[in-house]
XYZ file of C-alpha atoms in Angstrom:
512
model
C 0.000 0.000 0.000
C 2.773 2.417 0.968
C 4.490 1.688 -2.334
C 1.320 2.624 -4.217
C 0.950 5.824 -2.190
C 4.577 6.754 -2.852
C 4.154 6.022 -6.551
C 0.978 8.135 -6.664
C 2.689 11.027 -4.833
C 5.671 10.847 -7.170
C 3.378 10.906 -10.209
C 1.518 13.879 -8.759
C 4.797 15.759 -8.198
C 5.895 14.917 -11.714
C 2.661 16.273 -13.160
C 3.093 19.473 -11.194
C 6.699 19.888 -12.284
C 5.743 19.518 -15.917
C 3.112 22.214 -15.775
C 5.501 25.075 -16.400
C 8.842 25.174 -18.160
C 10.041 27.512 -15.409
C 10.214 24.651 -12.890
C 13.725 24.518 -11.390
C 15.411 21.231 -12.382
C 17.418 19.111 -9.984
C 21.163 18.449 -10.257
C 22.229 17.601 -13.789
C 24.911 15.343 -15.190
C 27.633 17.347 -16.920
C 29.238 15.520 -19.837
C 32.017 18.067 -20.146
C 35.258 18.664 -18.341
C 37.933 21.293 -18.034
C 38.055 24.163 -20.506
C 34.935 22.877 -22.306
C 32.888 23.814 -19.234
C 34.419 27.278 -19.031
C 33.581 27.846 -22.701
C 29.939 26.798 -22.246
C 27.819 29.721 -20.922
C 25.206 27.294 -19.574
C 27.633 25.617 -17.173
C 30.279 28.282 -16.682
C 30.286 29.932 -13.268
C 33.545 31.801 -13.860
C 35.383 32.117 -10.531
C 32.306 30.839 -8.683
C 33.301 27.143 -8.861
C 34.162 25.883 -5.351
C 37.355 23.859 -4.954
C 35.486 20.548 -4.741
C 33.814 21.194 -8.128
C 37.117 22.319 -9.623
C 38.593 18.972 -8.660
C 35.658 16.926 -9.929
C 35.364 18.812 -13.223
C 39.060 19.153 -14.009
C 39.097 22.922 -13.476
C 41.860 23.266 -10.883
C 44.586 25.397 -12.375
C 42.318 26.782 -15.096
C 40.907 29.526 -12.858
C 42.380 32.078 -10.458
C 42.596 30.518 -6.968
C 40.084 32.786 -5.258
C 36.460 31.603 -5.193
C 34.111 34.512 -5.739
C 30.423 34.108 -4.880
C 27.586 34.636 -7.330
C 26.503 37.738 -5.408
C 30.005 39.192 -5.638
C 30.129 38.509 -9.392
C 26.758 40.233 -9.750
C 27.964 43.298 -7.858
C 31.181 43.406 -9.891
C 29.282 43.373 -13.196
C 26.896 46.112 -12.083
C 29.870 48.198 -10.963
C 31.448 47.760 -14.410
C 28.158 48.733 -16.075
C 27.764 51.893 -13.982
C 31.386 52.773 -14.703
C 30.657 52.436 -18.426
C 27.720 54.812 -18.051
C 29.951 57.416 -16.392
C 32.746 57.024 -18.940
C 30.405 57.495 -21.913
C 28.650 60.628 -20.678
C 28.395 63.199 -23.435
C 28.932 60.698 -26.245
C 26.325 60.144 -29.006
C 23.352 58.015 -27.972
C 24.135 55.397 -30.619
C 27.695 54.962 -29.304
C 26.506 54.664 -25.698
C 23.716 52.212 -26.573
C 26.031 49.924 -28.528
C 28.615 50.032 -25.734
C 25.970 48.964 -23.221
C 24.762 46.218 -25.555
C 28.320 44.931 -25.972
C 28.960 44.613 -22.244
C 25.675 42.753 -21.765
C 26.335 40.565 -24.784
C 29.781 39.612 -23.485
C 28.189 38.516 -20.218
C 25.566 36.559 -22.177
C 28.336 34.796 -24.102
C 30.198 33.903 -20.922
C 27.714 33.204 -18.128
C 24.016 32.899 -18.929
C 22.936 32.362 -15.323
C 24.456 35.648 -14.238
C 23.208 37.379 -17.414
C 19.564 36.499 -16.789
C 19.826 37.322 -13.076
C 21.125 40.779 -13.975
C 18.429 41.177 -16.628
C 15.553 40.135 -14.374
C 16.620 42.391 -11.518
C 17.190 45.421 -13.768
C 14.584 44.961 -16.484
C 13.631 48.635 -16.534
C 17.205 49.697 -17.286
C 18.148 46.878 -19.640
C 14.968 46.334 -21.684
C 15.781 49.313 -23.969
C 19.281 47.861 -24.451
C 18.484 44.258 -25.330
C 15.373 45.186 -27.311
C 13.894 48.336 -28.791
C 15.243 50.878 -29.442
C 18.844 49.565 -29.299
C 18.067 46.272 -31.048
C 17.407 48.155 -34.295
C 20.888 49.655 -34.163
C 22.333 46.229 -33.352
C 20.599 44.649 -36.349
C 21.888 47.354 -38.668
C 25.453 46.612 -37.532
C 25.125 42.920 -36.693
C 27.656 41.566 -39.192
C 30.332 43.799 -37.683
C 29.244 43.064 -34.098
C 29.060 39.284 -34.561
C 31.385 37.320 -32.258
C 29.737 33.960 -31.647
C 26.521 32.386 -32.947
C 23.314 32.337 -30.938
C 20.216 30.491 -32.124
C 19.947 28.604 -35.430
C 20.394 29.717 -39.012
C 18.515 28.080 -41.897
C 19.005 29.289 -45.451
C 17.689 28.660 -48.932
C 20.856 26.594 -49.519
C 19.736 24.182 -46.798
C 16.613 23.034 -48.625
C 16.269 19.278 -48.235
C 18.492 19.225 -45.132
C 16.382 21.031 -42.529
C 14.905 17.908 -40.954
C 18.375 16.691 -40.006
C 19.651 20.190 -39.168
C 16.994 20.768 -36.509
C 18.525 17.954 -34.438
C 21.793 19.886 -34.248
C 20.248 22.091 -31.593
C 21.464 20.718 -28.228
C 18.293 21.270 -26.165
C 16.022 18.247 -26.034
C 12.984 20.374 -25.232
C 12.018 23.758 -26.684
C 8.903 25.660 -25.623
C 9.213 28.969 -27.493
C 10.686 29.760 -30.905
C 10.874 33.193 -32.540
C 11.633 33.135 -36.256
C 12.268 35.922 -38.759
C 13.306 36.115 -42.394
C 14.738 39.617 -41.876
C 12.536 41.112 -44.583
C 11.002 43.932 -42.491
C 12.953 44.554 -39.318
C 11.082 47.078 -37.149
C 10.775 50.204 -39.310
C 14.198 49.631 -40.869
C 13.237 47.437 -43.816
C 15.131 44.465 -45.271
C 18.170 43.631 -43.127
C 18.589 40.038 -44.258
C 20.446 37.714 -41.896
C 21.210 40.642 -39.588
C 17.587 40.459 -38.424
C 18.577 37.615 -36.056
C 18.974 40.295 -33.381
C 15.180 40.551 -33.163
C 14.453 36.906 -32.167
C 17.373 36.954 -29.732
C 16.229 40.162 -28.048
C 12.562 39.195 -28.009
C 13.255 35.836 -26.353
C 15.508 37.460 -23.756
C 12.569 39.718 -22.880
C 10.303 36.671 -22.576
C 12.760 35.062 -20.177
C 13.233 38.176 -18.059
C 9.649 39.457 -18.040
C 7.531 36.330 -18.562
C 9.597 33.714 -16.758
C 10.122 31.364 -19.706
C 12.895 28.833 -19.125
C 15.977 30.156 -20.988
C 17.082 26.594 -21.762
C 13.881 26.052 -23.746
C 13.958 28.999 -26.127
C 15.269 29.083 -29.688
C 15.828 32.124 -31.945
C 15.802 31.179 -35.638
C 16.955 33.119 -38.687
C 15.554 31.985 -42.042
C 17.866 33.452 -44.680
C 16.276 33.450 -48.130
C 18.488 36.247 -49.460
C 18.102 40.017 -49.329
C 17.054 42.765 -51.698
C 19.100 45.309 -49.755
C 21.832 46.248 -52.214
C 23.962 47.852 -49.521
C 24.154 44.546 -47.666
C 24.890 42.589 -50.834
C 27.875 44.848 -51.425
C 29.053 44.772 -47.786
C 32.159 42.573 -47.495
C 31.281 41.830 -43.830
C 27.715 40.705 -44.551
C 27.154 37.205 -43.128
C 24.076 36.163 -45.111
C 23.357 34.770 -48.557
C 24.474 37.117 -51.305
C 21.442 36.673 -53.533
C 18.039 38.302 -54.117
C 15.184 37.086 -51.949
C 13.291 33.986 -52.970
C 9.722 34.654 -54.083
C 6.508 32.752 -54.722
C 6.297 28.994 -54.289
C 10.066 28.728 -54.015
C 9.948 30.863 -50.863
C 6.963 29.040 -49.373
C 8.521 25.627 -49.949
C 11.517 26.638 -47.806
C 9.267 27.893 -44.978
C 7.136 24.728 -45.253
C 10.180 22.525 -44.812
C 11.387 24.490 -41.794
C 7.984 24.352 -40.078
C 7.712 20.608 -40.652
C 11.198 20.108 -39.192
C 10.445 22.219 -36.108
C 7.198 20.495 -35.224
C 8.527 17.032 -35.987
C 11.125 17.450 -33.253
C 9.141 19.684 -30.875
C 5.412 19.116 -31.555
C 4.330 21.207 -28.533
C 6.501 24.249 -29.222
C 5.053 27.707 -29.892
C 6.429 29.429 -32.992
C 6.250 33.195 -33.268
C 6.714 34.788 -36.699
C 8.413 38.145 -36.311
C 9.102 40.974 -38.773
C 8.085 39.312 -42.029
C 7.174 41.661 -44.855
C 3.450 42.181 -45.215
C 2.669 39.793 -48.082
C 4.398 36.870 -46.372
C 3.154 37.799 -42.898
C -0.491 37.300 -43.884
C 0.252 34.389 -46.230
C 2.176 32.344 -43.654
C -0.323 33.101 -40.882
C -3.209 31.766 -42.948
C -1.104 28.858 -44.181
C -0.011 27.541 -40.768
C -2.348 28.831 -38.059
C -4.716 25.838 -38.226
C -1.958 23.269 -38.612
C 0.680 24.376 -36.114
C 0.827 26.200 -32.778
C 2.013 29.556 -34.155
C 1.162 33.228 -34.391
C 2.437 36.357 -36.087
C 3.511 38.984 -33.586
C 3.189 41.915 -36.001
C -0.361 41.022 -37.012
C -1.680 39.542 -33.770
C 0.703 40.536 -30.968
C 0.868 44.234 -31.795
C -2.869 44.195 -32.432
C -3.581 42.669 -29.021
C -1.536 45.312 -27.209
C -3.028 48.085 -29.345
C -6.571 46.872 -28.667
C -5.872 46.921 -24.922
C -4.756 50.521 -25.353
C -7.796 51.420 -27.448
C -10.189 49.961 -24.895
C -8.275 51.677 -22.098
C -8.573 54.931 -24.018
C -12.371 54.632 -24.008
C -12.304 54.413 -20.218
C -9.777 57.244 -19.974
C -12.220 59.353 -21.965
C -14.860 58.656 -19.327
C -17.010 56.502 -21.611
C -18.307 52.928 -21.151
C -16.581 50.172 -23.130
C -19.765 49.690 -25.154
C -19.022 53.069 -26.697
C -15.984 51.587 -28.440
C -18.181 51.015 -31.487
C -18.420 54.791 -31.883
C -14.678 55.472 -31.692
C -13.329 57.168 -34.796
C -9.865 55.730 -35.373
C -7.392 56.900 -37.996
C -4.595 54.396 -38.648
C -1.487 55.564 -40.489
C 0.397 52.589 -41.927
C -1.192 49.868 -44.055
C 1.398 47.190 -43.344
C 0.906 43.940 -41.465
C 0.803 45.685 -38.069
C -1.624 48.449 -39.065
C -4.028 46.077 -40.783
C -3.651 43.592 -37.934
C -4.754 46.276 -35.474
C -7.784 47.148 -37.615
C -8.759 43.487 -37.993
C -8.693 42.950 -34.237
C -10.462 46.254 -33.565
C -13.167 45.228 -36.039
C -13.590 41.913 -34.204
C -13.889 43.789 -30.910
C -16.531 46.083 -32.407
C -18.484 43.056 -33.592
C -18.382 41.466 -30.135
C -19.314 44.672 -28.338
C -22.178 45.194 -30.766
C -23.281 41.589 -30.291
C -22.960 40.824 -33.972
C -20.030 38.508 -34.739
C -20.781 38.691 -38.445
C -20.465 42.460 -38.658
C -18.190 44.016 -41.257
C -15.324 46.322 -40.257
C -16.663 49.456 -38.653
C -17.151 52.493 -40.863
C -15.444 54.559 -38.164
C -12.003 53.247 -39.197
C -9.830 55.211 -41.623
C -6.680 53.699 -43.124
C -3.836 55.645 -44.743
C -0.592 54.580 -46.385
C 2.227 56.484 -48.090
C -0.230 57.514 -50.833
C -2.814 58.890 -48.408
C -6.354 57.775 -47.563
C -7.233 54.351 -48.983
C -10.585 54.246 -50.758
C -12.314 51.838 -53.095
C -11.156 54.029 -55.959
C -7.562 52.956 -55.310
C -6.086 50.880 -58.131
C -4.292 47.622 -57.264
C -5.401 47.852 -53.658
C -3.864 45.222 -51.399
C -6.423 42.491 -50.563
C -5.637 42.778 -46.844
C -6.420 46.512 -46.897
C -9.512 46.223 -49.099
C -12.022 45.651 -46.236
C -11.043 49.027 -44.761
C -11.111 51.039 -47.985
C -13.709 53.807 -47.819
C -16.591 53.967 -50.243
C -17.726 57.247 -51.859
C -20.622 57.672 -49.419
C -18.398 57.324 -46.353
C -15.890 60.089 -47.042
C -17.877 63.202 -47.824
C -15.424 66.039 -48.198
C -12.461 63.683 -48.671
C -10.963 62.089 -51.754
C -8.824 59.092 -52.617
C -5.301 59.759 -51.404
C -6.311 62.590 -49.043
C -3.432 63.649 -46.801
C -3.217 62.835 -43.106
C -3.841 66.471 -42.177
C -6.946 66.599 -44.361
C -8.300 63.394 -42.821
C -7.659 64.506 -39.236
C -9.299 67.900 -39.816
C -12.355 66.379 -41.480
C -12.849 63.254 -39.345
C -11.859 64.765 -35.961
C -10.867 61.280 -34.705
C -10.926 60.046 -31.147
C -7.699 58.106 -31.803
C -4.774 58.765 -34.137
C -2.686 55.584 -34.364
C 0.613 55.324 -36.216
C 2.307 52.131 -37.425
C 3.924 53.663 -40.466
C 7.604 53.422 -39.563
C 7.959 57.044 -40.723
C 9.500 59.198 -38.038
C 7.781 62.546 -37.436
C 4.771 61.899 -39.688
C 2.597 63.252 -36.846
C 3.957 66.743 -37.357
C 2.989 69.958 -35.588
C 0.040 70.661 -37.903
C -1.403 67.182 -37.486
C -1.004 67.226 -33.702
C -2.597 70.666 -33.430
C -5.490 69.442 -35.567
C -6.110 66.748 -32.905
C -7.128 69.572 -30.533
C -10.363 69.719 -32.559
C -11.080 66.021 -31.941
C -14.657 65.060 -31.109
C -13.230 63.615 -27.888
C -12.381 65.777 -24.898
C -9.388 63.510 -24.331
C -8.066 62.405 -27.739
C -5.518 59.598 -27.992
C -2.278 59.650 -29.969
C -0.523 56.297 -30.429
C 2.951 56.605 -32.000
C 3.685 52.889 -32.107
C 6.496 52.593 -34.649
C 9.963 51.690 -33.451
C 12.857 52.119 -32.980
C 12.586 55.575 -31.458
C 13.823 57.418 -34.547
C 10.905 55.930 -36.491
C 8.238 56.960 -33.977
C 5.522 59.106 -35.565
C 6.081 61.746 -32.889
C 7.700 62.115 -29.495
C 5.866 62.328 -26.197
C 7.079 65.918 -25.779
C 5.719 66.980 -29.177
C 2.386 65.266 -28.549
C 1.787 67.048 -25.246
C 3.133 70.339 -26.595
C 1.040 70.544 -29.760
C -2.036 68.389 -29.037
C -2.459 69.639 -25.473
C -1.971 68.166 -22.020
C -5.380 66.512 -21.865
C -4.498 63.595 -24.147
C -3.745 59.905 -23.920
C -0.336 59.263 -25.469
C 1.073 55.816 -26.232
C 4.256 54.733 -27.950
C 6.137 51.663 -29.072
C 9.436 53.010 -27.710
C 10.382 54.723 -24.444
C 10.569 58.500 -24.169
C 12.007 60.792 -21.520
C 9.770 62.354 -18.888
C 7.771 65.328 -20.141
C 7.672 68.582 -18.202
C 4.085 69.760 -18.590
C 4.584 72.993 -16.651
C 2.861 74.150 -13.481
C 4.724 71.471 -11.565
C 3.293 68.664 -13.691
C 5.663 66.036 -15.011
C 5.043 62.913 -17.075
C 6.841 60.205 -15.083
C 7.888 56.936 -16.709
C 7.524 53.920 -14.448
C 7.834 50.193 -14.979
C 4.420 48.548 -15.199
C 3.155 44.990 -15.157
C -0.073 45.784 -16.930
C -1.332 47.851 -19.811
C -4.207 49.723 -18.200
C -4.658 53.347 -19.146
C -5.558 56.026 -16.680
C -6.972 59.480 -17.372
C -4.454 61.900 -18.790
C -1.729 59.306 -19.121
C 0.730 58.053 -21.632
C 2.427 54.689 -21.701
C 5.219 52.755 -23.357
C 3.624 49.658 -24.838
C 4.625 46.348 -23.229
C 7.035 47.645 -20.609
C 6.457 51.156 -19.340
C 3.684 53.421 -18.172
C 4.028 57.177 -17.981
C 1.320 58.946 -16.003
C 0.755 62.647 -15.466
C 0.878 63.825 -11.899
């Protein structure tokens, strides 16, 4: 009987331990010795190995004699980081950001346990370094910054070999995979193989902020070439020197990779990140019912934006049911902009109690050619549901400018996902003062920071203090005068409060 009880208790504990990948494993068998351990960031503890472990693992003589505790190593790194901050005062932001990224990356290459401890404890300071806005700068310079590989690289030259290649990854279990083809990195365009910085940075954020087990993550770069001529001519470029694959040839490569991934790890989650618009929608529709996957630009950004839009309704002092009456102008008809409109349309349908409703007539979509209407020739199929008919745009024409649309529509929300820095200029922001809402919302969601549609300071200066401002990148505190300052604080939620602005995903800035 006791044996059965023990077996039942053990099974129960096993079930509990399998529930989350964040469960702390017990002691592990190390199949390495000597210098191989010191060169493996998973096992390396630097000078933290006690003498007994140095003897067992063949490390005696390979390290300085003093044993330094984990806490001491932590303090030493933070001291080095603060010293770097002092020594780079007055230097250009890009130089400082890359210097900070390098020191963190060196730690990541050497000791992953210490790296993630530092990251978790200082997420507010380090999030802008390992991800946006610094990650854009890193991707632009990745071939020159490259020191050692991280993640996996699959290319068009590997067609027919991906099923065997996937087993080269050392982890037996993988829970989360972020994959990019580098075709549309943030608002920077085609960066080819250098886009690997995005999956790496995104997964580090998931580990630090969401508690995902760092041993069960995998960043993947799918290199199908690049159409960026500057990269093709760069002697340091690490990717394929060929134009991007197109059509069925492209899809066959992605098909093979997806089959390989889910053959080895059938329960993994695959996130598609920064694919150009035509492939973002195509791959989402192609795989969403077959594999556990999603597209972050279409669905992830849309989910965060919808939370902000619904929070804006409350900030405006209106019930959520009034969301159906929100006039929303979206600037940017790429995968993110259309993804936001699709999800907003679904929300409108649910709020209205009619799941079969068509996209709300209160949505206005603009691209580089202005307002999209049904008169547009060669309109993209994904944008077609949001194109305005002649009866819906009295006083506006096909291709109307953003300023014309804002003045005529007087929107409750002006949302930018255009990747064009400063497109919300002074005239546009001042026009938002005439919004039909007493507390209009301005969402400048493009990143990195230089691609944001406007800054927080410009929004409050030109559109007025009584606005809701949201951005995809962090901004400095805003002095609103009369003792009022917009403070930026780390937040664990995405609720909006009256008269507030917030940094999507990681920060909230509230007026006080």
